[in-house]
């Protein structure tokens, strides 16, 4: 019998498969590859991968259909989407389709590594939660959301405030999936941020950096300066004390449609 | 030819004329024939009575010689064919024709038939029954015969001769036949004349109709037909010459407007199609390049990590990583360009937007020996704009300014300032409607780039349209009718003719009646109906007071714009750059600035240069205003 691999990479470009294999091998992870989504699905059904890395644009079946089929097959595996068509819209669509992380091509070794680390840790956390839930007889409930809270995948959240402004922050799952937070880089006030694009960068102790993608486009009017001195609040309370920015959304009505209400799924 | 509409019209009119004239002629000839025959019949009956009366006495006295003479005399008249008397047995006793005396007449002959047709001979006959028309020989002319029975009288049987027994009612018959040759000839002649009239009538009518059909239908239809063929063949620039003001003329005019619109739409489509395929191309290229770049970037970063002990290799690898990251940025920008962006308005500092636009073209300007002078005001309020779109406006204007400057070089001066301006001469009407809701906006006629407000006007006997200047207080109206100075005009809606003049409101300056129309969402616009009076009032806009604007002017020392071109430069597809330009630049600029409630204006002098001014309103973010009520 074939040796069981840790990671499945689905991409129609051999050079990308090679690059991912190289990077994963350095972590001591074994890699299996498919060049199309159909054979990828077959492989997922027959063996138990710890992680799937999948290209968005694939022949015949694209990654979004692929993600749907994976969910339908009741296979619980984190999926990282990678794409050469690296627009912010694509990032939003990928994250809201159930991808754990999104990495734009071309990526550096560290960019892919940080996504792999987060995805693996997230899977562990979820597994641990399910086990605790099973032991204690009930699943852990997600925090009750404030009305008007939306999320961009498992990356970030936004609360639409009655004044027309929006408060945004990093999602609990995102923060938890980072090993140890060391530093955060924030944008300045008056800077413009775009939905699905970088809005903050968190450095972790393992030397990797993790990009927070903004849930909405807008202009920053206030940022949580406390984070720069006390990163613990982000770790302990990412939804209230650990908020990142207050922004004036520039295309709220349009962009909110791309987001998920906070209570829906995980 | 047979399928031509003109020919069909002539045929239809010709057939109608033939039927009408034919029916008329038929009844005309029939009534003529009836009246002529009636006249002859009356004459024959009268004659027959005369003969009977004048021979009565001689018959009673049995004076046969006298009777002969009378009958011969009467029968000698050329219009009378024969006068004869038949006895009971059918023997001809007297006749104007000597040779027939003594002949027996068959009871079935024309003269006897009227009475003897039935089994029992009739004794009394009505006038109509006594008359019959027949031919003696098949090839002779027609004759009319009138028979007149001779009844017994008392003296016939008690006279000395007592030739007739008592009890015999009818003694004989007087038969007068009159030739119808003359009557027939008259009828024939008349029928011939009517026929000639009918034929020439139909011909003349067809010719006249043909002439006008050719002039009013064939010529314009041919012009339209050849135009549709031209347009069908792809020549959208074809114009039909003026065909007048009738239906077909209007059709030709709307056809011209249609082809003009079509050709504009085609150009626009061509442009957007070009942009769309450029976008698709960029997206495709970006996607394709990103895969090989993934190989380069991931391997080089992987190696870089592992080259800690080899500073030289590390340095080289850093170059590869740095340059690959640069390529990644370029590809990302290409993708951002390709993707459709939705307008995002945000408060922005105009100077930095201008500066970014300058950054894009600065190198080009330097190469072309153009000096750029910045004249920025440092104390500018922020404006709520889509910074990317406004940046595009400035890039476009800078490129235009550079294009106007020749190889010798020149200067472009960019100035920014803030000003407070009264709505007079600034605000313009974007939509206007009559009391019944019909739009008065007229896109076909623009004043300084803005669609005009069109109303119908009447003054004495003159009637026409007025294109009102949509800019508040500017009064550059265009009149399509001639009006004497100081006359009051009666203005109505061009669609429903509802009066716009207000009966109980007068102009505070000259006392003439005012006109008014709705400006949806922006109140009512009032003006003076007197020609030449410049009074106007727009309450809602006045109440807003002076508005603060940020003005950005771009002045060049280029070739300038001629007075003829100036009014047209904001029209789509108007270009003076020939093949180099699409003519969309300034119209796009206009659209973007208008979308920001701003204005673009231009002043220019040939060979001295042009100044373009963009004014953007300063407004505090509406959403923030909600915060502090």
Coordinates of N, CA and C in Angstrom, one line a residue, chain B residues 75-239:
Chain B
X75 N -98.0 60.4 -94.3 CA -96.9 59.4 -94.4 C -95.7 59.9 -95.2
X76 N -95.9 61.0 -95.9 CA -94.8 61.5 -96.7 C -93.7 62.2 -95.9
X77 N -94.1 62.5 -94.6 CA -93.1 63.1 -93.7 C -91.9 62.2 -93.5
X78 N -90.6 62.7 -93.7 CA -89.5 61.8 -93.7 C -89.3 61.0 -92.4
X79 N -89.8 61.6 -91.2 CA -89.6 60.9 -89.9 C -90.6 59.8 -89.8
X80 N -91.6 59.7 -90.7 CA -92.6 58.7 -90.5 C -92.4 57.6 -91.5
X81 N -92.3 56.4 -90.9 CA -92.0 55.3 -91.8 C -93.3 54.8 -92.6
X82 N -94.4 54.6 -91.9 CA -95.6 54.2 -92.6 C -96.8 54.5 -91.7
X83 N -97.9 54.9 -92.4 CA -99.2 55.0 -91.7 C -100.2 54.1 -92.5
X84 N -100.8 53.2 -91.7 CA -101.7 52.3 -92.4 C -102.9 51.9 -91.5
X85 N -104.0 51.5 -92.2 CA -105.2 51.1 -91.5 C -105.5 49.7 -91.9
X86 N -105.7 48.9 -90.8 CA -106.0 47.5 -91.1 C -107.4 47.2 -90.7
X87 N -108.2 46.4 -91.5 CA -109.5 46.0 -91.0 C -109.5 44.8 -90.1
X88 N -110.6 44.4 -89.7 CA -110.7 43.3 -88.7 C -110.0 42.1 -89.2
X89 N -110.1 41.8 -90.4 CA -109.5 40.6 -90.9 C -108.0 40.6 -91.1
X90 N -107.5 41.8 -91.0 CA -106.0 42.0 -91.1 C -105.6 42.5 -92.5
X91 N -106.6 42.8 -93.3 CA -106.2 43.4 -94.6 C -105.9 44.8 -94.5
X92 N -104.8 45.2 -95.2 CA -104.4 46.6 -95.2 C -105.4 47.4 -96.1
X93 N -106.1 48.3 -95.6 CA -107.1 49.0 -96.4 C -106.5 50.3 -96.9
X94 N -105.8 51.0 -96.0 CA -105.2 52.2 -96.4 C -103.7 52.1 -96.0
X95 N -102.8 52.7 -96.8 CA -101.4 52.8 -96.4 C -100.7 53.9 -97.1
X96 N -99.7 54.5 -96.4 CA -99.0 55.5 -97.1 C -98.1 54.9 -98.2
X97 N -98.0 53.6 -98.1 CA -97.2 52.9 -99.1 C -98.2 52.2 -100.0
X98 N -98.4 52.7 -101.2 CA -99.4 52.2 -102.2 C -99.3 50.7 -102.3
X99 N -98.1 50.2 -102.4 CA -97.9 48.7 -102.8 C -98.4 47.8 -101.7
X100 N -98.6 48.2 -100.5 CA -99.0 47.3 -99.5 C -100.5 47.2 -99.3
X101 N -101.2 48.1 -100.0 CA -102.7 48.1 -99.8 C -103.2 46.7 -100.4
X102 N -104.1 46.2 -99.6 CA -104.7 44.9 -100.1 C -104.0 43.7 -99.5
X103 N -102.7 43.9 -99.0 CA -102.0 42.7 -98.4 C -102.7 42.3 -97.1
X104 N -102.6 41.1 -96.8 CA -103.1 40.6 -95.5 C -101.9 40.6 -94.5
X105 N -102.3 40.9 -93.3 CA -101.2 40.9 -92.3 C -101.4 39.8 -91.3
X106 N -100.4 39.0 -91.1 CA -100.5 37.9 -90.2 C -100.8 38.4 -88.8
X107 N -101.6 37.6 -88.1 CA -102.0 38.1 -86.7 C -100.8 38.0 -85.8
X108 N -99.8 37.3 -86.2 CA -98.6 37.3 -85.3 C -97.6 38.4 -85.7
X109 N -98.0 39.2 -86.6 CA -97.1 40.4 -87.0 C -97.0 41.4 -85.9
X110 N -96.0 42.2 -85.9 CA -95.8 43.2 -84.9 C -97.0 44.0 -84.6
X111 N -97.8 44.4 -85.6 CA -98.9 45.3 -85.4 C -100.0 44.7 -84.7
X112 N -100.2 43.4 -84.8 CA -101.3 42.6 -84.3 C -101.0 42.0 -83.0
X113 N -99.8 41.8 -82.8 CA -99.3 40.9 -81.7 C -99.8 41.4 -80.3
X114 N -99.8 42.7 -80.1 CA -100.2 43.3 -78.8 C -101.6 42.8 -78.4
X115 N -102.5 42.7 -79.3 CA -103.9 42.3 -78.9 C -104.1 40.8 -79.1
X116 N -103.5 40.3 -80.2 CA -103.8 38.9 -80.5 C -102.9 37.9 -79.9
X117 N -102.0 38.3 -79.1 CA -101.1 37.3 -78.5 C -101.8 36.3 -77.6
X118 N -102.8 36.9 -76.8 CA -103.6 36.0 -76.0 C -104.6 35.3 -76.8
X119 N -105.3 34.3 -76.2 CA -106.2 33.5 -77.0 C -107.4 34.3 -77.5
X120 N -107.9 35.1 -76.7 CA -109.0 36.0 -77.1 C -108.4 37.4 -77.3
X121 N -108.8 37.9 -78.5 CA -108.3 39.2 -78.8 C -108.7 40.3 -77.8
X122 N -107.8 41.2 -77.5 CA -108.1 42.3 -76.5 C -108.8 43.4 -77.3
X123 N -109.6 44.1 -76.5 CA -110.3 45.2 -77.2 C -109.7 46.6 -76.7
X124 N -109.2 46.6 -75.5 CA -108.6 47.9 -75.0 C -107.1 47.7 -74.8
X125 N -106.3 48.7 -75.1 CA -104.9 48.6 -74.9 C -104.4 49.9 -74.2
X126 N -103.5 49.8 -73.3 CA -103.0 51.0 -72.6 C -101.9 51.6 -73.6
X127 N -101.5 52.8 -73.3 CA -100.6 53.5 -74.2 C -99.3 52.7 -74.4
X128 N -98.8 52.3 -73.2 CA -97.5 51.6 -73.2 C -97.6 50.3 -74.1
X129 N -98.8 49.6 -73.9 CA -98.9 48.4 -74.7 C -99.1 48.6 -76.2
X130 N -99.5 49.8 -76.5 CA -99.7 50.0 -77.9 C -98.4 50.3 -78.7
X131 N -97.3 50.6 -77.9 CA -96.1 51.0 -78.5 C -95.1 49.8 -78.6
X132 N -94.4 49.6 -79.6 CA -93.3 48.6 -79.7 C -92.3 49.1 -80.6
X133 N -91.0 48.6 -80.3 CA -89.9 49.0 -81.1 C -89.4 47.7 -81.8
X134 N -89.2 47.8 -83.1 CA -88.7 46.6 -83.8 C -88.0 47.0 -85.1
X135 N -87.5 46.0 -85.7 CA -86.8 46.2 -87.0 C -87.6 45.5 -88.0
X136 N -87.9 46.2 -89.1 CA -88.7 45.6 -90.2 C -87.9 44.5 -90.8
X137 N -86.6 44.8 -91.2 CA -85.7 43.8 -91.6 C -84.6 43.8 -90.6
X138 N -83.9 42.7 -90.4 CA -82.8 42.7 -89.4 C -81.7 43.7 -89.6
X139 N -81.5 44.1 -90.9 CA -80.4 45.1 -91.1 C -80.9 46.5 -91.3
X140 N -82.2 46.7 -91.2 CA -82.7 48.1 -91.3 C -82.7 48.8 -90.0
X141 N -82.9 50.1 -89.9 CA -82.8 50.8 -88.7 C -84.1 50.5 -87.9
X142 N -84.0 50.9 -86.6 CA -85.1 50.5 -85.7 C -86.3 51.4 -86.0
X143 N -87.5 50.9 -85.8 CA -88.7 51.8 -85.9 C -89.5 51.6 -84.7
X144 N -90.4 52.6 -84.5 CA -91.3 52.5 -83.3 C -92.7 52.5 -83.9
X145 N -93.5 51.6 -83.5 CA -94.9 51.5 -84.1 C -95.8 51.7 -83.0
X146 N -96.9 52.5 -83.3 CA -98.0 52.8 -82.4 C -99.3 52.3 -83.0
X147 N -99.9 51.4 -82.4 CA -101.2 51.0 -82.9 C -102.3 51.7 -82.2
X148 N -103.4 52.0 -82.9 CA -104.5 52.7 -82.3 C -105.8 52.0 -82.9
X149 N -106.4 51.3 -82.0 CA -107.7 50.6 -82.4 C -108.8 51.6 -82.8
X150 N -109.5 51.3 -83.9 CA -110.7 52.1 -84.3 C -112.0 51.4 -83.8
X151 N -112.6 52.1 -82.9 CA -113.8 51.5 -82.3 C -115.1 51.9 -83.1
X152 N -116.1 51.0 -83.0 CA -117.4 51.3 -83.7 C -118.1 52.5 -83.0
X153 N -118.8 53.2 -83.8 CA -119.6 54.3 -83.2 C -121.0 54.1 -83.8
X154 N -121.9 54.8 -83.2 CA -123.3 54.6 -83.6 C -123.5 54.8 -85.1
X155 N -122.9 55.9 -85.6 CA -123.1 56.2 -87.1 C -122.5 55.2 -88.0
X156 N -121.7 54.2 -87.4 CA -121.1 53.2 -88.3 C -122.1 52.2 -88.7
X157 N -123.1 52.0 -87.9 CA -124.1 51.0 -88.3 C -125.4 51.5 -88.7
X158 N -125.7 52.8 -88.3 CA -127.0 53.4 -88.8 C -126.8 54.4 -89.9
X159 N -125.6 54.5 -90.4 CA -125.5 55.4 -91.6 C -126.1 54.8 -92.8
X160 N -126.1 55.6 -93.8 CA -126.7 55.2 -95.1 C -125.9 54.0 -95.7
X161 N -124.6 54.0 -95.5 CA -123.9 52.9 -96.1 C -123.9 51.6 -95.2
X162 N -124.2 51.8 -93.8 CA -124.2 50.8 -92.8 C -123.3 49.6 -93.1
X163 N -122.1 50.0 -93.4 CA -121.1 48.9 -93.8 C -120.7 48.0 -92.6
X164 N -120.8 48.5 -91.4 CA -120.4 47.6 -90.2 C -121.6 47.2 -89.4
X165 N -121.6 45.9 -89.1 CA -122.7 45.5 -88.3 C -122.6 46.0 -86.9
X166 N -123.8 46.1 -86.2 CA -123.7 46.5 -84.8 C -123.2 45.4 -84.0
X167 N -122.6 45.6 -82.9 CA -122.0 44.5 -82.1 C -120.5 44.3 -82.3
X168 N -120.1 44.7 -83.4 CA -118.6 44.6 -83.6 C -117.9 45.8 -82.9
X169 N -117.0 45.5 -81.9 CA -116.5 46.6 -81.1 C -115.3 47.3 -81.9
X170 N -114.4 46.4 -82.3 CA -113.2 47.0 -82.9 C -113.3 46.8 -84.4
X171 N -113.3 47.9 -85.2 CA -113.5 47.9 -86.6 C -112.2 47.6 -87.3
X172 N -111.1 48.1 -86.8 CA -109.8 48.0 -87.4 C -108.7 48.6 -86.6
X173 N -107.5 48.8 -87.1 CA -106.4 49.3 -86.4 C -105.7 50.4 -87.2
X174 N -105.4 51.5 -86.6 CA -104.5 52.5 -87.3 C -103.1 52.2 -86.7
X175 N -102.2 52.0 -87.7 CA -100.9 51.6 -87.3 C -99.9 52.6 -87.8
X176 N -99.3 53.4 -86.9 CA -98.3 54.4 -87.3 C -96.9 53.9 -86.9
X177 N -96.0 53.8 -87.9 CA -94.6 53.4 -87.5 C -93.7 54.6 -87.8
X178 N -92.8 54.9 -86.9 CA -91.9 56.1 -87.0 C -90.5 55.5 -87.0
X179 N -89.7 56.0 -87.9 CA -88.3 55.6 -87.9 C -87.5 56.1 -86.7
X180 N -86.7 55.3 -86.1 CA -85.8 55.7 -85.0 C -84.4 55.9 -85.4
X181 N -84.2 56.0 -86.7 CA -82.8 56.2 -87.2 C -82.1 57.4 -86.6
X182 N -82.9 58.5 -86.6 CA -82.3 59.7 -86.0 C -82.0 59.6 -84.6
X183 N -82.9 59.0 -83.8 CA -82.8 58.9 -82.4 C -81.5 58.0 -82.1
X184 N -81.5 56.9 -82.8 CA -80.4 56.0 -82.6 C -79.0 56.7 -82.9
X185 N -79.0 57.5 -83.9 CA -77.8 58.2 -84.3 C -77.4 59.1 -83.2
X186 N -78.4 59.8 -82.6 CA -78.1 60.8 -81.5 C -77.6 60.0 -80.3
X187 N -78.2 58.9 -80.0 CA -77.7 58.1 -78.8 C -76.3 57.6 -79.0
X188 N -76.0 57.1 -80.2 CA -74.7 56.6 -80.5 C -73.6 57.7 -80.4
X189 N -74.0 58.9 -81.0 CA -73.1 60.0 -80.9 C -72.8 60.4 -79.5
X190 N -73.9 60.5 -78.7 CA -73.7 60.9 -77.3 C -72.8 59.8 -76.6
X191 N -73.1 58.5 -76.8 CA -72.3 57.5 -76.2 C -70.8 57.6 -76.5
X192 N -70.6 57.9 -77.8 CA -69.2 58.1 -78.2 C -68.5 59.2 -77.5
X193 N -69.3 60.4 -77.4 CA -68.7 61.6 -76.7 C -68.4 61.3 -75.3
X194 N -69.4 60.6 -74.6 CA -69.2 60.3 -73.2 C -68.0 59.4 -73.0
X195 N -67.8 58.4 -74.0 CA -66.7 57.5 -73.9 C -65.4 58.2 -74.0
X196 N -65.3 59.2 -75.0 CA -64.1 60.0 -75.2 C -63.8 60.7 -73.9
X197 N -64.8 61.3 -73.3 CA -64.7 62.1 -72.1 C -64.1 61.2 -71.0
X198 N -64.7 60.0 -70.9 CA -64.3 59.1 -69.8 C -62.8 58.7 -69.9
X199 N -62.5 58.3 -71.1 CA -61.1 57.9 -71.4 C -60.1 59.0 -71.1
X200 N -60.4 60.2 -71.6 CA -59.5 61.3 -71.4 C -59.5 61.7 -70.0
X201 N -60.6 61.6 -69.3 CA -60.7 62.0 -67.9 C -59.8 61.1 -67.1
X202 N -59.9 59.8 -67.3 CA -59.1 58.8 -66.6 C -57.6 59.0 -66.8
X203 N -57.3 59.3 -68.1 CA -55.9 59.5 -68.5 C -55.3 60.7 -67.8
X204 N -56.1 61.9 -67.9 CA -55.6 63.1 -67.3 C -55.4 62.9 -65.8
X205 N -56.4 62.3 -65.1 CA -56.3 62.1 -63.7 C -55.1 61.3 -63.3
X206 N -54.9 60.2 -64.0 CA -53.7 59.4 -63.8 C -52.4 60.1 -63.9
X207 N -52.4 61.0 -65.0 CA -51.2 61.7 -65.2 C -50.9 62.7 -64.1
X208 N -52.0 63.4 -63.7 CA -51.8 64.4 -62.6 C -51.4 63.7 -61.3
X209 N -52.1 62.6 -61.0 CA -51.7 61.8 -59.8 C -50.3 61.3 -59.9
X210 N -50.0 60.8 -61.1 CA -48.6 60.3 -61.3 C -47.6 61.4 -61.0
X211 N -47.8 62.6 -61.5 CA -46.9 63.7 -61.3 C -46.6 63.9 -59.8
X212 N -47.7 64.0 -59.1 CA -47.6 64.3 -57.6 C -47.0 63.2 -56.8
X213 N -47.5 61.9 -57.2 CA -47.0 60.8 -56.5 C -45.5 60.7 -56.7
X214 N -45.0 61.0 -57.9 CA -43.6 60.9 -58.2 C -42.9 61.9 -57.3
X215 N -43.5 63.1 -57.2 CA -42.8 64.2 -56.5 C -42.9 64.0 -55.0
X216 N -44.0 63.6 -54.5 CA -44.2 63.5 -53.0 C -43.9 62.1 -52.5
X217 N -44.0 61.1 -53.3 CA -43.8 59.7 -52.8 C -42.5 59.1 -53.4
X218 N -42.5 59.0 -54.7 CA -41.4 58.2 -55.3 C -40.0 58.8 -55.0
X219 N -39.8 60.1 -55.1 CA -38.5 60.7 -54.9 C -38.0 60.5 -53.5
X220 N -38.9 60.9 -52.5 CA -38.4 60.7 -51.1 C -38.3 59.2 -50.8
X221 N -39.2 58.3 -51.3 CA -39.1 56.9 -50.9 C -37.8 56.4 -51.5
X222 N -37.4 56.8 -52.7 CA -36.2 56.4 -53.4 C -35.0 56.8 -52.5
X223 N -35.1 58.1 -52.0 CA -33.9 58.6 -51.2 C -33.8 57.7 -49.9
X224 N -35.0 57.4 -49.3 CA -35.0 56.6 -48.1 C -34.4 55.2 -48.4
X225 N -34.9 54.7 -49.5 CA -34.5 53.3 -49.9 C -33.0 53.2 -50.1
X226 N -32.5 54.2 -50.8 CA -31.0 54.1 -51.0 C -30.2 54.4 -49.7
X227 N -30.8 55.2 -48.8 CA -30.2 55.4 -47.5 C -30.2 54.1 -46.7
X228 N -31.3 53.4 -46.7 CA -31.3 52.2 -45.9 C -30.3 51.2 -46.5
X229 N -30.2 51.2 -47.8 CA -29.2 50.3 -48.4 C -27.8 50.6 -48.0
X230 N -27.5 51.9 -48.0 CA -26.2 52.4 -47.6 C -25.9 52.0 -46.2
X231 N -26.9 52.3 -45.3 CA -26.7 51.9 -43.9 C -26.6 50.4 -43.7
X232 N -27.4 49.7 -44.5 CA -27.4 48.3 -44.4 C -26.0 47.7 -44.8
X233 N -25.4 48.5 -45.7 CA -24.1 48.0 -46.2 C -23.0 48.5 -45.2
X234 N -23.4 49.2 -44.2 CA -22.4 49.6 -43.1 C -22.0 51.0 -43.1
X235 N -22.5 51.8 -44.1 CA -22.1 53.2 -44.1 C -23.0 54.0 -43.2
X236 N -22.6 54.1 -41.9 CA -23.5 54.8 -40.9 C -23.3 56.3 -41.0
X237 N -22.4 56.8 -41.8 CA -22.3 58.3 -41.9 C -23.2 58.9 -43.0
X238 N -23.9 58.0 -43.7 CA -24.8 58.5 -44.8 C -25.9 59.3 -44.2
X239 N -26.1 60.5 -44.9 CA -27.2 61.4 -44.5 C -28.2 61.6 -45.6

